[in-house]
C-alpha atoms as one frame of an Amber mdcrd trajectory, in Angstrom:
protein
   0.000   0.000   0.000   2.738   2.489   0.866   4.567   1.683  -2.388   1.574
   2.745  -4.530   1.290   5.947  -2.501   4.935   6.696  -3.252   4.468   6.108
  -6.981   1.408   8.388  -7.021   3.344  11.082  -5.195   6.260  10.850  -7.656
   3.910  11.053 -10.653   2.222  14.167  -9.259   5.583  15.699  -8.394   6.900
  15.004 -11.915   3.831  16.587 -13.501   4.215  19.645 -11.282   7.876  20.026
 -12.183   7.096  19.665 -15.913   4.350  22.324 -15.660   6.646  24.697 -13.763
   9.433  24.277 -16.349   6.958  24.731 -19.221   5.631  27.943 -17.655   9.140
  29.354 -17.269   9.921  28.684 -20.933   6.651  30.194 -22.143   7.155  33.290
 -20.002  10.651  33.749 -21.421   9.266  33.432 -24.967   6.537  36.001 -24.233
   9.108  38.322 -22.700  11.371  38.096 -25.755   8.509  38.614 -28.225   7.049
  41.638 -26.423  10.466  43.271 -25.946  11.286  42.754 -29.630   7.935  44.254
 -30.716   8.593  47.308 -28.544  12.066  47.763 -30.042  10.599  47.579 -33.555
   7.996  50.204 -32.580  10.653  52.462 -31.019   9.006  52.112 -27.610  10.478
  51.230 -24.240   9.328  47.854 -22.918   8.653  47.941 -19.170  10.030  44.519
 -18.313   8.661  44.154 -14.793   5.091  44.366 -16.091   4.830  40.987 -17.877
   2.062  39.010 -16.192   0.089  35.871 -17.072  -3.503  36.888 -17.757  -5.157
  33.695 -19.033  -4.304  30.004 -19.235  -6.444  27.404 -20.970  -6.304  24.453
 -23.378  -6.465  24.840 -27.162  -5.579  22.784 -30.215  -2.626  24.004 -32.251
  -2.410  24.129 -36.047  -1.649  20.401 -36.184  -4.604  19.492 -33.964  -2.533
  18.707 -30.855  -3.806  19.879 -27.490  -1.558  22.620 -26.067  -1.662  25.211
 -23.324  -2.700  28.651 -24.554  -1.416  31.577 -22.526  -2.010  35.298 -22.776
   0.533  37.593 -21.135  -0.082  41.293 -20.534   2.761  43.809 -20.658   3.255
  47.559 -20.551   5.423  49.880 -22.586   5.917  53.597 -23.085   6.581  55.497
 -26.276   7.087  58.935 -24.697   8.431  58.040 -21.272   5.405  59.662 -19.638
   2.402  57.520 -20.557   2.162  53.780 -19.968   0.432  51.778 -22.667  -0.681
  48.164 -22.640  -0.269  45.169 -24.872  -0.606  41.424 -24.860   1.068  38.418
 -26.409  -0.778  35.144 -27.084   1.142  31.856 -27.061  -0.072  28.378 -28.006
   2.518  26.076 -26.536   5.616  28.223 -26.922   4.621  29.573 -30.340   3.615
  33.240 -30.546   0.212  33.341 -32.257  -0.568  37.067 -31.877   0.824  40.216
 -30.304  -1.119  43.445 -29.704   0.180  46.879 -28.726  -2.180  49.708 -27.803
  -1.890  52.937 -29.778  -2.202  56.357 -28.218  -5.536  57.102 -29.907  -7.198
  53.900 -28.692  -6.170  51.981 -31.787  -3.584  49.283 -31.675  -1.237  47.130
 -33.665  -1.963  43.440 -33.991   0.691  41.196 -35.494   0.372  37.533 -36.403
   2.510  34.529 -35.593   6.258  34.489 -35.958
């Protein structure tokens, strides 16, 4: 009985470690994509503002079930006003990135 409890514990621990490692990689990918988009837009990316907004399951382009994550970030183009944006990842692939414009409009780019 105690042996099956140990195996169950190790399986749950392994799944938790995999999920934690996967989240770190996805966050790094979102960070890189949002910083690069800000550089291309001649804006300053505010790196401490990247935060996970949504997490759910979705099928990728090949029909495989993956985690879909949306990260919010902030940037400034003038140094005075903070603007918002988001980056959408399916797995670790960037599917979309949005940056708010000053007039309420925004820029939406597709996958990389």
